[in-house]
mmCIF file of C-alpha atoms and ligand atoms in Angstrom:
data_model
loop_
_atom_site.group_PDB
_atom_site.id
_atom_site.type_symbol
_atom_site.label_atom_id
_atom_site.label_comp_id
_atom_site.label_asym_id
_atom_site.label_seq_id
_atom_site.Cartn_x
_atom_site.Cartn_y
_atom_site.Cartn_z
ATOM 1 C CA MET A 1 21.138 40.493 7.185
ATOM 2 C CA ILE A 2 23.568 38.226 8.607
ATOM 3 C CA LYS A 3 23.534 37.498 12.503
ATOM 4 C CA GLU A 4 26.938 38.876 13.979
ATOM 5 C CA ASN A 5 27.649 35.461 15.841
ATOM 6 C CA LEU A 6 27.705 33.326 12.563
ATOM 7 C CA SER A 7 30.729 32.340 11.158
ATOM 8 C CA GLN A 8 31.193 32.212 7.335
ATOM 9 C CA ALA A 9 33.549 29.409 7.213
ATOM 10 C CA PRO A 10 32.221 26.108 5.717
ATOM 11 C CA GLY A 11 31.262 23.808 8.302
ATOM 12 C CA PRO A 12 29.341 20.442 9.013
ATOM 13 C CA ILE A 13 25.903 19.938 8.124
ATOM 14 C CA GLY A 14 23.497 20.201 11.054
ATOM 15 C CA VAL A 15 20.832 17.056 11.542
ATOM 16 C CA PHE A 16 18.075 18.172 13.844
ATOM 17 C CA ASP A 17 15.535 15.717 15.861
ATOM 18 C CA SER A 18 13.161 16.102 18.837
ATOM 19 C CA GLY A 19 15.129 12.845 19.883
ATOM 20 C CA TYR A 20 16.996 9.940 18.572
ATOM 21 C CA GLY A 21 14.512 9.416 15.566
ATOM 22 C CA GLY A 22 16.628 11.624 13.239
ATOM 23 C CA LEU A 23 19.631 9.062 13.460
ATOM 24 C CA THR A 24 18.016 6.534 11.372
ATOM 25 C CA ILE A 25 18.020 9.639 8.719
ATOM 26 C CA LEU A 26 21.733 10.650 9.698
ATOM 27 C CA SER A 27 23.267 6.809 9.086
ATOM 28 C CA LYS A 28 21.306 6.585 5.696
ATOM 29 C CA ILE A 29 22.805 10.288 4.624
ATOM 30 C CA LYS A 30 26.022 9.149 6.274
ATOM 31 C CA GLU A 31 25.899 5.591 4.120
ATOM 32 C CA LEU A 32 25.552 7.948 0.732
ATOM 33 C CA LEU A 33 27.706 10.854 1.768
ATOM 34 C CA PRO A 34 30.553 9.399 4.343
ATOM 35 C CA GLU A 35 32.918 12.188 3.265
ATOM 36 C CA TYR A 36 31.079 15.123 5.085
ATOM 37 C CA ASP A 37 30.754 16.071 8.541
ATOM 38 C CA TYR A 38 27.908 16.181 10.590
ATOM 39 C CA ILE A 39 26.447 17.608 14.407
ATOM 40 C CA TYR A 40 23.367 15.709 14.979
ATOM 41 C CA LEU A 41 21.324 17.598 17.579
ATOM 42 C CA GLY A 42 18.696 15.640 19.477
ATOM 43 C CA ASP A 43 16.117 18.012 21.734
ATOM 44 C CA ASN A 44 15.824 14.731 24.095
ATOM 45 C CA ALA A 45 15.124 16.718 27.101
ATOM 46 C CA ARG A 46 11.688 18.257 25.335
ATOM 47 C CA ALA A 47 11.016 15.381 23.244
ATOM 48 C CA PRO A 48 8.649 13.896 22.133
ATOM 49 C CA TYR A 49 7.265 16.933 20.107
ATOM 50 C CA GLY A 50 4.506 14.930 18.167
ATOM 51 C CA THR A 51 1.957 16.024 20.530
ATOM 52 C CA ARG A 52 3.149 19.673 21.314
ATOM 53 C CA SER A 53 1.228 22.737 19.433
ATOM 54 C CA PHE A 54 2.121 24.364 16.442
ATOM 55 C CA GLU A 55 4.055 27.137 18.215
ATOM 56 C CA ILE A 56 6.163 25.086 20.680
ATOM 57 C CA VAL A 57 7.375 22.962 17.863
ATOM 58 C CA TYR A 58 8.231 25.891 15.821
ATOM 59 C CA GLU A 59 9.754 27.733 18.693
ATOM 60 C CA PHE A 60 12.143 24.614 19.953
ATOM 61 C CA THR A 61 12.663 24.189 16.150
ATOM 62 C CA LEU A 62 13.923 27.613 15.423
ATOM 63 C CA GLN A 63 15.998 27.539 18.949
ATOM 64 C CA ALA A 64 18.117 24.360 17.169
ATOM 65 C CA VAL A 65 18.286 25.768 13.881
ATOM 66 C CA ASN A 66 19.719 28.890 15.617
ATOM 67 C CA LYS A 67 22.456 27.142 17.683
ATOM 68 C CA LEU A 68 23.233 24.665 14.817
ATOM 69 C CA PHE A 69 23.895 27.950 12.640
ATOM 70 C CA GLU A 70 26.163 29.411 15.602
ATOM 71 C CA MET A 71 28.063 25.747 15.737
ATOM 72 C CA GLY A 72 28.956 26.625 11.842
ATOM 73 C CA CYS A 73 26.838 24.917 10.307
ATOM 74 C CA HIS A 74 25.274 26.582 6.662
ATOM 75 C CA LEU A 75 22.728 23.702 5.687
ATOM 76 C CA VAL A 76 20.226 21.954 8.604
ATOM 77 C CA ILE A 77 18.263 19.068 7.913
ATOM 78 C CA LEU A 78 15.179 18.756 9.978
ATOM 79 C CA ALA A 79 15.132 14.933 10.283
ATOM 80 C CA CYS A 80 12.150 15.225 12.321
ATOM 81 C CA ASN A 81 8.634 14.853 10.547
ATOM 82 C CA THR A 82 6.762 16.710 12.877
ATOM 83 C CA ALA A 83 9.450 19.950 12.683
ATOM 84 C CA SER A 84 9.214 19.749 9.019
ATOM 85 C CA ALA A 85 5.290 19.890 9.199
ATOM 86 C CA LYS A 86 5.033 22.303 11.596
ATOM 87 C CA ALA A 87 7.936 24.514 11.690
ATOM 88 C CA LEU A 88 9.884 24.287 8.269
ATOM 89 C CA ARG A 89 7.964 26.490 6.093
ATOM 90 C CA THR A 90 7.645 29.617 8.927
ATOM 91 C CA ILE A 91 11.808 29.212 9.340
ATOM 92 C CA GLN A 92 12.216 29.086 5.451
ATOM 93 C CA MET A 93 9.681 32.106 4.889
ATOM 94 C CA ASN A 94 10.038 34.229 7.853
ATOM 95 C CA ASP A 95 13.035 34.001 9.803
ATOM 96 C CA LEU A 96 16.086 33.031 7.497
ATOM 97 C CA PRO A 97 16.051 36.171 5.977
ATOM 98 C CA ASN A 98 16.891 37.622 9.185
ATOM 99 C CA ILE A 99 19.165 35.421 10.270
ATOM 100 C CA ASP A 100 21.179 34.633 7.043
ATOM 101 C CA PRO A 101 19.791 34.514 3.810
ATOM 102 C CA ALA A 102 22.289 32.314 2.406
ATOM 103 C CA ARG A 103 21.753 29.762 4.763
ATOM 104 C CA ARG A 104 19.386 26.677 4.263
ATOM 105 C CA VAL A 105 17.008 24.760 6.045
ATOM 106 C CA LEU A 106 15.541 21.387 4.671
ATOM 107 C CA GLY A 107 13.166 18.906 5.508
ATOM 108 C CA VAL A 108 11.982 15.236 5.576
ATOM 109 C CA ILE A 109 8.672 15.654 3.718
ATOM 110 C CA ARG A 110 9.267 16.883 0.382
ATOM 111 C CA PRO A 111 12.047 14.295 -0.284
ATOM 112 C CA THR A 112 9.584 11.420 0.694
ATOM 113 C CA VAL A 113 6.716 12.661 -1.159
ATOM 114 C CA GLU A 114 8.929 13.112 -4.435
ATOM 115 C CA SER A 115 9.675 9.059 -4.383
ATOM 116 C CA ILE A 116 6.332 7.736 -4.156
ATOM 117 C CA GLY A 117 4.903 8.573 -7.406
ATOM 118 C CA ALA A 118 6.892 6.027 -9.073
ATOM 119 C CA ILE A 119 5.824 3.312 -6.096
ATOM 120 C CA THR A 120 2.212 3.380 -6.084
ATOM 121 C CA GLN A 121 0.454 1.016 -8.274
ATOM 122 C CA SER A 122 -2.822 2.255 -6.975
ATOM 123 C CA ARG A 123 -2.753 5.630 -6.226
ATOM 124 C CA HIS A 124 -4.173 4.987 -2.775
ATOM 125 C CA ILE A 125 -1.179 5.439 -0.377
ATOM 126 C CA GLY A 126 -1.219 5.572 3.791
ATOM 127 C CA VAL A 127 0.774 7.903 6.243
ATOM 128 C CA LEU A 128 1.712 7.002 9.379
ATOM 129 C CA GLY A 129 3.173 9.470 11.571
ATOM 130 C CA THR A 130 2.846 11.492 14.986
ATOM 131 C CA THR A 131 -0.366 13.361 16.265
ATOM 132 C CA GLY A 132 1.302 16.102 15.110
ATOM 133 C CA THR A 133 2.066 15.313 11.759
ATOM 134 C CA ILE A 134 -1.014 13.908 10.674
ATOM 135 C CA LYS A 135 -3.024 16.595 12.069
ATOM 136 C CA SER A 136 -0.714 19.256 10.065
ATOM 137 C CA GLU A 137 -2.415 17.393 6.629
ATOM 138 C CA SER A 138 1.308 18.275 5.418
ATOM 139 C CA TYR A 139 1.489 15.149 3.788
ATOM 140 C CA PRO A 140 -1.907 14.904 2.189
ATOM 141 C CA LEU A 141 -0.950 18.910 1.035
ATOM 142 C CA GLU A 142 2.481 18.182 -0.286
ATOM 143 C CA ILE A 143 1.486 14.898 -2.018
ATOM 144 C CA HIS A 144 -1.662 16.621 -4.339
ATOM 145 C CA LYS A 145 1.036 19.320 -5.174
ATOM 146 C CA LEU A 146 2.717 16.767 -6.835
ATOM 147 C CA TYR A 147 0.660 14.171 -7.656
ATOM 148 C CA PRO A 148 -3.234 15.461 -7.730
ATOM 149 C CA ASP A 149 -4.631 11.632 -8.456
ATOM 150 C CA ILE A 150 -2.992 10.013 -5.072
ATOM 151 C CA GLN A 151 -5.589 9.736 -2.702
ATOM 152 C CA VAL A 152 -4.096 9.689 1.062
ATOM 153 C CA SER A 153 -5.000 8.284 4.042
ATOM 154 C CA GLY A 154 -3.222 9.444 7.471
ATOM 155 C CA GLU A 155 -3.221 7.443 10.831
ATOM 156 C CA ALA A 156 -1.881 8.770 13.819
ATOM 157 C CA CYS A 157 0.577 6.431 15.819
ATOM 158 C CA PRO A 158 0.555 8.298 19.232
ATOM 159 C CA MET A 159 2.422 5.264 21.381
ATOM 160 C CA TRP A 160 5.211 4.026 18.792
ATOM 161 C CA VAL A 161 7.437 6.952 19.559
ATOM 162 C CA ALA A 162 7.181 6.244 23.203
ATOM 163 C CA LEU A 163 7.693 2.164 22.288
ATOM 164 C CA VAL A 164 11.175 3.308 20.544
ATOM 165 C CA GLU A 165 12.290 5.721 22.810
ATOM 166 C CA ASN A 166 11.537 3.372 25.951
ATOM 167 C CA ASN A 167 13.387 0.523 24.136
ATOM 168 C CA GLU A 168 9.894 -1.479 23.810
ATOM 169 C CA ALA A 169 10.067 -2.025 20.212
ATOM 170 C CA GLN A 170 10.871 -5.343 20.437
ATOM 171 C CA SER A 171 8.489 -6.594 23.215
ATOM 172 C CA LEU A 172 5.082 -7.930 22.884
ATOM 173 C CA GLY A 173 3.263 -5.312 23.887
ATOM 174 C CA ALA A 174 4.684 -3.349 20.710
ATOM 175 C CA ASP A 175 2.547 -5.865 18.847
ATOM 176 C CA TYR A 176 -0.963 -4.805 19.829
ATOM 177 C CA PHE A 177 0.179 -0.961 19.201
ATOM 178 C CA VAL A 178 1.423 -1.619 15.883
ATOM 179 C CA GLN A 179 -1.443 -4.094 14.535
ATOM 180 C CA LYS A 180 -3.819 -1.786 15.651
ATOM 181 C CA HIS A 181 -2.631 1.435 13.557
ATOM 182 C CA ILE A 182 -1.903 -0.741 10.846
ATOM 183 C CA ASP A 183 -5.649 -2.134 11.069
ATOM 184 C CA ASN A 184 -6.982 0.932 11.531
ATOM 185 C CA LEU A 185 -5.293 2.482 8.127
ATOM 186 C CA MET A 186 -6.019 -0.474 6.051
ATOM 187 C CA HIS A 187 -9.658 -0.134 7.358
ATOM 188 C CA LYS A 188 -9.377 3.951 5.823
ATOM 189 C CA ASP A 189 -8.866 2.483 2.447
ATOM 190 C CA HIS A 190 -8.386 -1.001 1.321
ATOM 191 C CA GLU A 191 -6.719 0.039 -1.954
ATOM 192 C CA ILE A 192 -3.617 1.145 -0.059
ATOM 193 C CA ASP A 193 -0.575 -0.305 -2.106
ATOM 194 C CA THR A 194 2.242 1.986 -0.479
ATOM 195 C CA ILE A 195 2.596 3.134 3.011
ATOM 196 C CA ILE A 196 5.263 6.296 4.216
ATOM 197 C CA LEU A 197 6.667 5.769 7.359
ATOM 198 C CA GLY A 198 6.194 9.425 8.133
ATOM 199 C CA CYS A 199 8.196 9.481 11.582
ATOM 200 C CA THR A 200 11.856 9.244 11.734
ATOM 201 C CA HIS A 201 11.651 6.564 14.595
ATOM 202 C CA TYR A 202 8.981 4.114 13.116
ATOM 203 C CA PRO A 203 11.879 2.510 11.021
ATOM 204 C CA LEU A 204 12.858 1.026 14.266
ATOM 205 C CA LEU A 205 9.326 -0.906 14.308
ATOM 206 C CA LEU A 206 9.789 -1.871 10.599
ATOM 207 C CA HIS A 207 10.300 -5.770 11.629
ATOM 208 C CA LYS A 208 6.862 -5.805 13.562
ATOM 209 C CA ILE A 209 5.193 -3.306 10.648
ATOM 210 C CA LYS A 210 5.985 -5.168 7.779
ATOM 211 C CA ARG A 211 4.343 -8.512 10.143
ATOM 212 C CA PHE A 212 0.898 -6.416 10.381
ATOM 213 C CA VAL A 213 1.071 -4.882 6.787
ATOM 214 C CA PRO A 214 -0.793 -6.828 4.295
ATOM 215 C CA GLU A 215 1.182 -8.451 1.546
ATOM 216 C CA GLY A 216 2.053 -6.954 -1.644
ATOM 217 C CA VAL A 217 1.781 -3.316 0.401
ATOM 218 C CA THR A 218 5.127 -1.424 0.000
ATOM 219 C CA ILE A 219 6.911 -0.112 3.061
ATOM 220 C CA VAL A 220 8.794 3.537 2.034
ATOM 221 C CA ALA A 221 10.985 4.407 5.214
ATOM 222 C CA GLN A 222 12.557 7.845 4.445
ATOM 223 C CA GLY A 223 16.342 7.750 5.086
ATOM 224 C CA GLU A 224 17.473 6.412 1.892
ATOM 225 C CA TYR A 225 15.351 9.128 0.126
ATOM 226 C CA VAL A 226 16.356 11.787 1.963
ATOM 227 C CA ALA A 227 19.667 11.116 1.208
ATOM 228 C CA ARG A 228 19.488 10.767 -2.029
ATOM 229 C CA SER A 229 17.814 13.987 -2.168
ATOM 230 C CA LEU A 230 20.360 15.526 -0.374
ATOM 231 C CA LYS A 231 23.019 14.236 -2.815
ATOM 232 C CA ASP A 232 20.926 15.856 -5.613
ATOM 233 C CA TYR A 233 21.000 19.069 -3.973
ATOM 234 C CA PHE A 234 24.344 19.437 -3.615
ATOM 235 C CA HIS A 235 24.706 18.739 -7.455
ATOM 236 C CA ARG A 236 22.092 21.409 -8.032
ATOM 237 C CA HIS A 237 23.723 23.591 -5.230
ATOM 238 C CA PRO A 238 27.455 23.703 -5.726
ATOM 239 C CA GLU A 239 27.701 26.724 -3.743
ATOM 240 C CA MET A 240 26.000 25.059 -0.581
ATOM 241 C CA ASP A 241 28.219 21.927 -1.154
ATOM 242 C CA ALA A 242 31.534 24.593 -1.274
ATOM 243 C CA LYS A 243 30.415 25.533 2.136
ATOM 244 C CA CYS A 244 30.292 22.056 4.089
ATOM 245 C CA THR A 245 33.184 20.418 5.446
ATOM 246 C CA LYS A 246 34.581 17.015 4.333
ATOM 247 C CA GLU A 247 36.710 15.447 6.488
ATOM 248 C CA GLY A 248 34.085 12.561 7.611
ATOM 249 C CA LYS A 249 33.577 13.140 11.110
ATOM 250 C CA ARG A 250 30.404 13.549 13.422
ATOM 251 C CA LEU A 251 29.798 15.240 16.390
ATOM 252 C CA PHE A 252 26.796 14.384 18.841
ATOM 253 C CA TYR A 253 24.842 16.998 20.857
ATOM 254 C CA THR A 254 21.410 16.331 23.251
ATOM 255 C CA THR A 255 19.804 18.408 25.616
ATOM 256 C CA GLU A 256 19.201 15.478 28.103
ATOM 257 C CA ALA A 257 22.121 13.418 30.079
ATOM 258 C CA ALA A 258 24.910 12.654 27.647
ATOM 259 C CA ASP A 259 24.935 8.914 28.848
ATOM 260 C CA LYS A 260 21.395 8.294 28.579
ATOM 261 C CA PHE A 261 21.864 9.361 25.042
ATOM 262 C CA SER A 262 24.858 7.754 24.014
ATOM 263 C CA GLU A 263 23.123 4.454 25.616
ATOM 264 C CA SER A 264 20.094 4.525 23.201
ATOM 265 C CA ALA A 265 21.720 5.929 20.220
ATOM 266 C CA SER A 266 23.886 2.790 19.819
ATOM 267 C CA ILE A 267 20.314 0.963 19.257
ATOM 268 C CA PHE A 268 19.643 3.333 16.254
ATOM 269 C CA LEU A 269 23.217 3.765 14.802
ATOM 270 C CA ASN A 270 24.496 0.018 16.126
ATOM 271 C CA GLU A 271 27.732 1.773 17.239
ATOM 272 C CA ASN A 272 29.058 3.479 20.623
ATOM 273 C CA ILE A 273 29.321 7.280 20.010
ATOM 274 C CA GLU A 274 30.559 10.094 22.145
ATOM 275 C CA VAL A 275 27.951 12.697 23.358
ATOM 276 C CA GLN A 276 27.654 16.134 24.805
ATOM 277 C CA ARG A 277 25.148 17.860 26.644
ATOM 278 C CA ILE A 278 23.748 21.702 25.411
ATOM 279 C CA SER A 279 20.901 24.155 26.433
ATOM 280 C CA LEU A 280 18.742 25.372 23.461
ATOM 281 C CA GLU A 281 17.036 27.837 26.069
HETATM 282 N N1 DGL B 301 10.665 11.539 15.012
HETATM 283 C C1 DGL B 301 9.823 12.677 15.011
HETATM 284 C C2 DGL B 301 9.266 12.755 13.817
HETATM 285 O O1 DGL B 301 9.765 12.156 12.587
HETATM 286 C C3 DGL B 301 8.929 12.194 16.219
HETATM 287 C C4 DGL B 301 9.474 12.331 17.179
HETATM 288 C C5 DGL B 301 8.364 13.532 18.389
HETATM 289 O O2 DGL B 301 7.460 13.018 18.358
HETATM 290 O O3 DGL B 301 9.526 13.991 18.864
HETATM 291 O O4 DGL B 301 8.044 13.151 13.908
#
């Protein structure tokens, strides 16, 4: 079954996040795959998702995926760990068959997890994420599917998204919250040699995170792994590649006020962009 309002013509790649964090993923994807067209959708009016229930994150994410499909996307990347953890599987298994079985939704957790087997030496890794992502246990579950020998410790950092969204990532106040959660994580397991930034907002705090992480610990930001995995996906799925238009264009949509989004988005992208407001309800 294919929903009637969906066009079968090739279209842009959809990139979805609760807010601005997915822009860190989009910028890495665009670096590696500049020829493709992209639509970015941030549900800023309802962000953050990190503290919301499974049902709500699923409902909001499905609305966003449907909107991106209606806008012509055949492939949507959930550039949000919280949505990947709480909504991806259900959308793939239960919703896609009824919407259009040929469309695809991919997340950011699997590509990140695939990368760490070759990075960790001690086989002890840490994951920093939102409360929702850490509570979902998605990282340990995915990691153990591929690497049963790796020990995983998680730490929820509920303030970090707020620091980034409120442009406080450079402030002295941010030091306190960054150090607190790094220390908590390292106390859980002293042998950690690799830390995954399991939230797409966290690369904006990278300079501070590096200051408080013990020497020799590798920090894994997701963008480049997601980008490489997408490139690989297109090699393995030429039929999906053919459904993606390639004129190097990007469109940005937000559920919040457009000027607010474009101002903050420039921090993430280092450039000025044009944004339009849309509603998902
Ligand atoms: N960027 C989202 C993630 O990767 C978190 C932001 C939020 O809590 O909405 O999990």
